[in-house]
Amino acid sequence: MKSESVAKGKLFQTAADLFYRHGYRATGVDTIAAESGIGKMTLYRYYPSKDDLIVAYLRDSDEVFWSGFEKITAGATTARDKLLAFFTSLQDYATTPACYGCPFLNVATEYPDGNYAGHQVVLAHKQAARERFRALAAEAGAARPEALADALHLLMDGAYMAARLYNGAADNPAAHLAETARLLIDAYCPAG
């Protein structure tokens, strides 16, 4: 049993790395099997299709995102500080070569069909992020929390796309992410 869970974990981690770095369509099951050293028959036993593996990766990415969000914002005492902590951390990550963008946006661009199972996971994740921004914006006293949440949502996704495009380059516009988030928050929230 343990060897089966090890094999499944190795397949999953290999697929996750390849999907994130190279894209979903560019990563075939033959590549995943070869890179992991585990046969395709075993892969299909755990994940009946590549789409099932993509959905599993997205669900795992959702858990990782929210766990990270909680860890990043844990030390912040106000809603405003939580938002700033998140965007400061995202700036730090999005400006490194280790960031290949957002696994959710990457799926949405490669599989734009709204009926695709992965697309549904992406939409749920993005709606949850938008709602968290809205709740924090309201708690921070924003006059229009929905508008601030939408602006922060677009800022986050823009930073992820810049990370994918510039991949650690010195001129990555995500280098100004935290300051831009602060300016947005200040514009929507009354002083004090």
PDB file of C-alpha atoms in Angstrom:
ATOM      1  CA  MET A   1       0.000   0.000   0.000  1.00  0.00           C
ATOM      2  CA  LYS A   2       2.755   2.419   0.909  1.00  0.00           C
ATOM      3  CA  SER A   3       4.491   1.907  -2.440  1.00  0.00           C
ATOM      4  CA  GLU A   4       1.202   2.689  -4.204  1.00  0.00           C
ATOM      5  CA  SER A   5       0.784   5.975  -2.339  1.00  0.00           C
ATOM      6  CA  VAL A   6       4.435   6.805  -3.059  1.00  0.00           C
ATOM      7  CA  ALA A   7       3.889   6.111  -6.769  1.00  0.00           C
ATOM      8  CA  LYS A   8       0.727   8.208  -6.834  1.00  0.00           C
ATOM      9  CA  GLY A   9       2.495  11.046  -5.023  1.00  0.00           C
ATOM     10  CA  LYS A  10       5.459  10.922  -7.385  1.00  0.00           C
ATOM     11  CA  LEU A  11       3.174  10.962 -10.422  1.00  0.00           C
ATOM     12  CA  PHE A  12       1.240  13.884  -8.993  1.00  0.00           C
ATOM     13  CA  GLN A  13       4.330  15.939  -8.101  1.00  0.00           C
ATOM     14  CA  THR A  14       5.897  15.294 -11.493  1.00  0.00           C
ATOM     15  CA  ALA A  15       2.708  16.321 -13.284  1.00  0.00           C
ATOM     16  CA  ALA A  16       2.306  19.389 -11.063  1.00  0.00           C
ATOM     17  CA  ASP A  17       5.829  20.585 -11.830  1.00  0.00           C
ATOM     18  CA  LEU A  18       5.494  19.955 -15.553  1.00  0.00           C
ATOM     19  CA  PHE A  19       2.045  21.562 -15.774  1.00  0.00           C
ATOM     20  CA  TYR A  20       3.204  24.653 -13.915  1.00  0.00           C
ATOM     21  CA  ARG A  21       6.461  25.111 -15.802  1.00  0.00           C
ATOM     22  CA  HIS A  22       5.521  24.000 -19.313  1.00  0.00           C
ATOM     23  CA  GLY A  23       1.745  24.232 -19.511  1.00  0.00           C
ATOM     24  CA  TYR A  24      -1.077  21.738 -19.552  1.00  0.00           C
ATOM     25  CA  ARG A  25      -1.420  21.072 -23.261  1.00  0.00           C
ATOM     26  CA  ALA A  26       2.359  20.862 -23.751  1.00  0.00           C
ATOM     27  CA  THR A  27       2.644  18.206 -21.038  1.00  0.00           C
ATOM     28  CA  GLY A  28       1.460  14.805 -22.184  1.00  0.00           C
ATOM     29  CA  VAL A  29       0.938  11.655 -20.159  1.00  0.00           C
ATOM     30  CA  ASP A  30       3.933  10.063 -21.908  1.00  0.00           C
ATOM     31  CA  THR A  31       6.132  12.872 -20.570  1.00  0.00           C
ATOM     32  CA  ILE A  32       4.670  12.581 -17.068  1.00  0.00           C
ATOM     33  CA  ALA A  33       5.246   8.829 -17.054  1.00  0.00           C
ATOM     34  CA  ALA A  34       8.801   9.164 -18.392  1.00  0.00           C
ATOM     35  CA  GLU A  35       9.778  11.971 -15.998  1.00  0.00           C
ATOM     36  CA  SER A  36       8.301  10.200 -12.970  1.00  0.00           C
ATOM     37  CA  GLY A  37       9.670   6.798 -13.931  1.00  0.00           C
ATOM     38  CA  ILE A  38       6.203   5.314 -13.390  1.00  0.00           C
ATOM     39  CA  GLY A  39       4.289   3.638 -16.208  1.00  0.00           C
ATOM     40  CA  LYS A  40       1.259   5.044 -17.976  1.00  0.00           C
ATOM     41  CA  MET A  41      -0.919   2.144 -16.813  1.00  0.00           C
ATOM     42  CA  THR A  42      -0.224   3.134 -13.204  1.00  0.00           C
ATOM     43  CA  LEU A  43      -0.927   6.766 -14.016  1.00  0.00           C
ATOM     44  CA  TYR A  44      -4.297   5.844 -15.520  1.00  0.00           C
ATOM     45  CA  ARG A  45      -5.129   3.701 -12.487  1.00  0.00           C
ATOM     46  CA  TYR A  46      -4.925   6.789 -10.283  1.00  0.00           C
ATOM     47  CA  TYR A  47      -6.097   9.369 -12.822  1.00  0.00           C
ATOM     48  CA  PRO A  48      -8.371   7.905 -15.537  1.00  0.00           C
ATOM     49  CA  SER A  49      -7.593  10.857 -17.822  1.00  0.00           C
ATOM     50  CA  LYS A  50      -5.207  13.770 -18.100  1.00  0.00           C
ATOM     51  CA  ASP A  51      -8.155  16.032 -17.326  1.00  0.00           C
ATOM     52  CA  ASP A  52      -8.641  14.216 -14.010  1.00  0.00           C
ATOM     53  CA  LEU A  53      -4.988  14.850 -13.200  1.00  0.00           C
ATOM     54  CA  ILE A  54      -5.329  18.535 -14.120  1.00  0.00           C
ATOM     55  CA  VAL A  55      -8.385  18.906 -11.880  1.00  0.00           C
ATOM     56  CA  ALA A  56      -6.549  17.170  -9.009  1.00  0.00           C
ATOM     57  CA  TYR A  57      -3.619  19.557  -9.486  1.00  0.00           C
ATOM     58  CA  LEU A  58      -5.931  22.585  -9.471  1.00  0.00           C
ATOM     59  CA  ARG A  59      -7.672  21.432  -6.307  1.00  0.00           C
ATOM     60  CA  ASP A  60      -4.312  20.923  -4.643  1.00  0.00           C
ATOM     61  CA  SER A  61      -3.191  24.365  -5.871  1.00  0.00           C
ATOM     62  CA  ASP A  62      -6.319  25.868  -4.322  1.00  0.00           C
ATOM     63  CA  GLU A  63      -5.447  24.317  -0.953  1.00  0.00           C
ATOM     64  CA  VAL A  64      -1.847  25.512  -1.232  1.00  0.00           C
ATOM     65  CA  PHE A  65      -2.991  29.046  -2.130  1.00  0.00           C
ATOM     66  CA  TRP A  66      -5.345  29.349   0.835  1.00  0.00           C
ATOM     67  CA  SER A  67      -2.901  27.787   3.258  1.00  0.00           C
ATOM     68  CA  GLY A  68      -0.287  30.255   2.070  1.00  0.00           C
ATOM     69  CA  PHE A  69      -2.744  33.146   2.291  1.00  0.00           C
ATOM     70  CA  GLU A  70      -3.497  32.303   5.920  1.00  0.00           C
ATOM     71  CA  LYS A  71       0.184  31.959   6.763  1.00  0.00           C
ATOM     72  CA  ILE A  72       1.108  35.227   5.025  1.00  0.00           C
ATOM     73  CA  THR A  73      -1.664  37.223   6.700  1.00  0.00           C
ATOM     74  CA  ALA A  74      -1.512  35.583  10.141  1.00  0.00           C
ATOM     75  CA  GLY A  75       0.690  38.273  11.646  1.00  0.00           C
ATOM     76  CA  ALA A  76      -1.342  41.189  10.303  1.00  0.00           C
ATOM     77  CA  THR A  77      -3.644  42.794  12.847  1.00  0.00           C
ATOM     78  CA  THR A  78      -5.956  44.721  10.506  1.00  0.00           C
ATOM     79  CA  ALA A  79      -7.756  43.876   7.285  1.00  0.00           C
ATOM     80  CA  ARG A  80      -5.747  46.553   5.475  1.00  0.00           C
ATOM     81  CA  ASP A  81      -2.510  45.020   6.730  1.00  0.00           C
ATOM     82  CA  LYS A  82      -3.678  41.550   5.622  1.00  0.00           C
ATOM     83  CA  LEU A  83      -4.234  42.818   2.091  1.00  0.00           C
ATOM     84  CA  LEU A  84      -0.863  44.562   2.056  1.00  0.00           C
ATOM     85  CA  ALA A  85       0.896  41.487   3.447  1.00  0.00           C
ATOM     86  CA  PHE A  86      -0.614  39.332   0.717  1.00  0.00           C
ATOM     87  CA  PHE A  87       0.420  41.704  -2.077  1.00  0.00           C
ATOM     88  CA  THR A  88       3.916  42.184  -0.641  1.00  0.00           C
ATOM     89  CA  SER A  89       4.369  38.423  -0.554  1.00  0.00           C
ATOM     90  CA  LEU A  90       2.969  38.051  -4.058  1.00  0.00           C
ATOM     91  CA  GLN A  91       5.389  40.734  -5.279  1.00  0.00           C
ATOM     92  CA  ASP A  92       8.284  38.831  -3.747  1.00  0.00           C
ATOM     93  CA  TYR A  93       7.177  35.617  -5.448  1.00  0.00           C
ATOM     94  CA  ALA A  94       6.100  37.049  -8.810  1.00  0.00           C
ATOM     95  CA  THR A  95       9.490  38.653  -9.355  1.00  0.00           C
ATOM     96  CA  THR A  96      11.449  35.410  -9.010  1.00  0.00           C
ATOM     97  CA  PRO A  97      12.298  32.895 -11.753  1.00  0.00           C
ATOM     98  CA  ALA A  98      10.457  30.259  -9.669  1.00  0.00           C
ATOM     99  CA  CYS A  99       7.107  31.878 -10.512  1.00  0.00           C
ATOM    100  CA  TYR A 100       5.532  30.684 -13.750  1.00  0.00           C
ATOM    101  CA  GLY A 101       2.329  32.607 -13.246  1.00  0.00           C
ATOM    102  CA  CYS A 102      -0.922  31.358 -11.814  1.00  0.00           C
ATOM    103  CA  PRO A 103      -1.852  27.704 -12.328  1.00  0.00           C
ATOM    104  CA  PHE A 104      -5.493  28.770 -12.509  1.00  0.00           C
ATOM    105  CA  LEU A 105      -5.017  31.458 -15.148  1.00  0.00           C
ATOM    106  CA  ASN A 106      -2.782  29.106 -17.094  1.00  0.00           C
ATOM    107  CA  VAL A 107      -5.645  26.580 -17.324  1.00  0.00           C
ATOM    108  CA  ALA A 108      -8.175  29.267 -18.226  1.00  0.00           C
ATOM    109  CA  THR A 109      -6.015  30.406 -21.141  1.00  0.00           C
ATOM    110  CA  GLU A 110      -5.297  26.893 -22.388  1.00  0.00           C
ATOM    111  CA  TYR A 111      -8.837  25.593 -21.870  1.00  0.00           C
ATOM    112  CA  PRO A 112     -11.178  28.575 -22.319  1.00  0.00           C
ATOM    113  CA  ASP A 113     -14.346  26.460 -22.612  1.00  0.00           C
ATOM    114  CA  GLY A 114     -16.457  27.331 -19.567  1.00  0.00           C
ATOM    115  CA  ASN A 115     -17.772  23.761 -19.451  1.00  0.00           C
ATOM    116  CA  TYR A 116     -14.317  22.244 -19.032  1.00  0.00           C
ATOM    117  CA  ALA A 117     -14.023  20.693 -15.537  1.00  0.00           C
ATOM    118  CA  GLY A 118     -10.740  22.485 -14.868  1.00  0.00           C
ATOM    119  CA  HIS A 119     -12.281  25.796 -15.893  1.00  0.00           C
ATOM    120  CA  GLN A 120     -14.968  25.305 -13.246  1.00  0.00           C
ATOM    121  CA  VAL A 121     -12.318  24.779 -10.547  1.00  0.00           C
ATOM    122  CA  VAL A 122     -10.533  27.931 -11.738  1.00  0.00           C
ATOM    123  CA  LEU A 123     -13.706  30.000 -11.614  1.00  0.00           C
ATOM    124  CA  ALA A 124     -14.539  28.805  -8.097  1.00  0.00           C
ATOM    125  CA  HIS A 125     -11.003  29.646  -6.919  1.00  0.00           C
ATOM    126  CA  LYS A 126     -11.035  33.114  -8.468  1.00  0.00           C
ATOM    127  CA  GLN A 127     -14.492  33.865  -7.079  1.00  0.00           C
ATOM    128  CA  ALA A 128     -13.319  32.826  -3.608  1.00  0.00           C
ATOM    129  CA  ALA A 129     -10.251  35.093  -3.876  1.00  0.00           C
ATOM    130  CA  ARG A 130     -12.415  37.973  -5.039  1.00  0.00           C
ATOM    131  CA  GLU A 131     -14.823  37.398  -2.156  1.00  0.00           C
ATOM    132  CA  ARG A 132     -11.947  37.318   0.362  1.00  0.00           C
ATOM    133  CA  PHE A 133     -10.676  40.616  -1.020  1.00  0.00           C
ATOM    134  CA  ARG A 134     -14.202  42.051  -0.771  1.00  0.00           C
ATOM    135  CA  ALA A 135     -14.608  40.938   2.854  1.00  0.00           C
ATOM    136  CA  LEU A 136     -11.223  42.387   3.789  1.00  0.00           C
ATOM    137  CA  ALA A 137     -11.976  45.597   1.891  1.00  0.00           C
ATOM    138  CA  ALA A 138     -15.269  45.982   3.776  1.00  0.00           C
ATOM    139  CA  GLU A 139     -13.521  45.284   7.078  1.00  0.00           C
ATOM    140  CA  ALA A 140     -10.892  47.895   6.173  1.00  0.00           C
ATOM    141  CA  GLY A 141     -13.665  50.460   5.725  1.00  0.00           C
ATOM    142  CA  ALA A 142     -13.644  50.760   1.946  1.00  0.00           C
ATOM    143  CA  ALA A 143     -16.446  52.985   0.694  1.00  0.00           C
ATOM    144  CA  ARG A 144     -16.965  50.572  -2.221  1.00  0.00           C
ATOM    145  CA  PRO A 145     -15.611  47.171  -1.130  1.00  0.00           C
ATOM    146  CA  GLU A 146     -16.730  45.396  -4.317  1.00  0.00           C
ATOM    147  CA  ALA A 147     -14.889  47.898  -6.495  1.00  0.00           C
ATOM    148  CA  LEU A 148     -11.718  47.637  -4.403  1.00  0.00           C
ATOM    149  CA  ALA A 149     -11.952  43.839  -4.456  1.00  0.00           C
ATOM    150  CA  ASP A 150     -12.313  43.854  -8.231  1.00  0.00           C
ATOM    151  CA  ALA A 151      -9.317  46.180  -8.606  1.00  0.00           C
ATOM    152  CA  LEU A 152      -7.185  44.008  -6.296  1.00  0.00           C
ATOM    153  CA  HIS A 153      -8.308  40.878  -8.122  1.00  0.00           C
ATOM    154  CA  LEU A 154      -7.213  42.365 -11.441  1.00  0.00           C
ATOM    155  CA  LEU A 155      -3.949  43.512  -9.867  1.00  0.00           C
ATOM    156  CA  MET A 156      -3.232  40.014  -8.544  1.00  0.00           C
ATOM    157  CA  ASP A 157      -3.963  38.352 -11.863  1.00  0.00           C
ATOM    158  CA  GLY A 158      -1.945  40.976 -13.718  1.00  0.00           C
ATOM    159  CA  ALA A 159       1.032  40.252 -11.461  1.00  0.00           C
ATOM    160  CA  TYR A 160       0.733  36.542 -12.175  1.00  0.00           C
ATOM    161  CA  MET A 161       0.639  37.175 -15.920  1.00  0.00           C
ATOM    162  CA  ALA A 162       3.631  39.524 -15.664  1.00  0.00           C
ATOM    163  CA  ALA A 163       5.490  36.793 -13.778  1.00  0.00           C
ATOM    164  CA  ARG A 164       4.782  34.330 -16.589  1.00  0.00           C
ATOM    165  CA  LEU A 165       5.821  36.820 -19.251  1.00  0.00           C
ATOM    166  CA  TYR A 166       8.904  38.341 -17.614  1.00  0.00           C
ATOM    167  CA  ASN A 167       9.945  35.282 -15.532  1.00  0.00           C
ATOM    168  CA  GLY A 168      12.334  36.921 -13.106  1.00  0.00           C
ATOM    169  CA  ALA A 169      13.572  39.660 -15.434  1.00  0.00           C
ATOM    170  CA  ALA A 170      14.672  42.906 -13.796  1.00  0.00           C
ATOM    171  CA  ASP A 171      12.029  44.913 -15.678  1.00  0.00           C
ATOM    172  CA  ASN A 172       9.084  42.812 -14.409  1.00  0.00           C
ATOM    173  CA  PRO A 173       6.254  45.279 -13.668  1.00  0.00           C
ATOM    174  CA  ALA A 174       5.267  43.107 -10.698  1.00  0.00           C
ATOM    175  CA  ALA A 175       8.214  44.747  -8.902  1.00  0.00           C
ATOM    176  CA  HIS A 176       5.797  47.568  -8.012  1.00  0.00           C
ATOM    177  CA  LEU A 177       2.893  45.365  -6.954  1.00  0.00           C
ATOM    178  CA  ALA A 178       2.867  46.116  -3.210  1.00  0.00           C
ATOM    179  CA  GLU A 179       3.051  49.868  -3.765  1.00  0.00           C
ATOM    180  CA  THR A 180       0.264  49.736  -6.338  1.00  0.00           C
ATOM    181  CA  ALA A 181      -1.906  47.709  -3.959  1.00  0.00           C
ATOM    182  CA  ARG A 182      -1.267  50.248  -1.204  1.00  0.00           C
ATOM    183  CA  LEU A 183      -2.269  53.116  -3.492  1.00  0.00           C
ATOM    184  CA  LEU A 184      -5.479  51.307  -4.450  1.00  0.00           C
ATOM    185  CA  ILE A 185      -6.359  50.535  -0.853  1.00  0.00           C
ATOM    186  CA  ASP A 186      -5.642  54.138   0.183  1.00  0.00           C
ATOM    187  CA  ALA A 187      -7.837  55.427  -2.659  1.00  0.00           C
ATOM    188  CA  TYR A 188     -10.814  53.337  -1.557  1.00  0.00           C
ATOM    189  CA  CYS A 189     -10.401  53.445   2.221  1.00  0.00           C
ATOM    190  CA  PRO A 190     -10.780  56.588   4.302  1.00  0.00           C
ATOM    191  CA  ALA A 191      -7.690  57.804   6.136  1.00  0.00           C
ATOM    192  CA  GLY A 192      -7.155  56.488   9.645  1.00  0.00           C
TER     193      GLY A 192
END
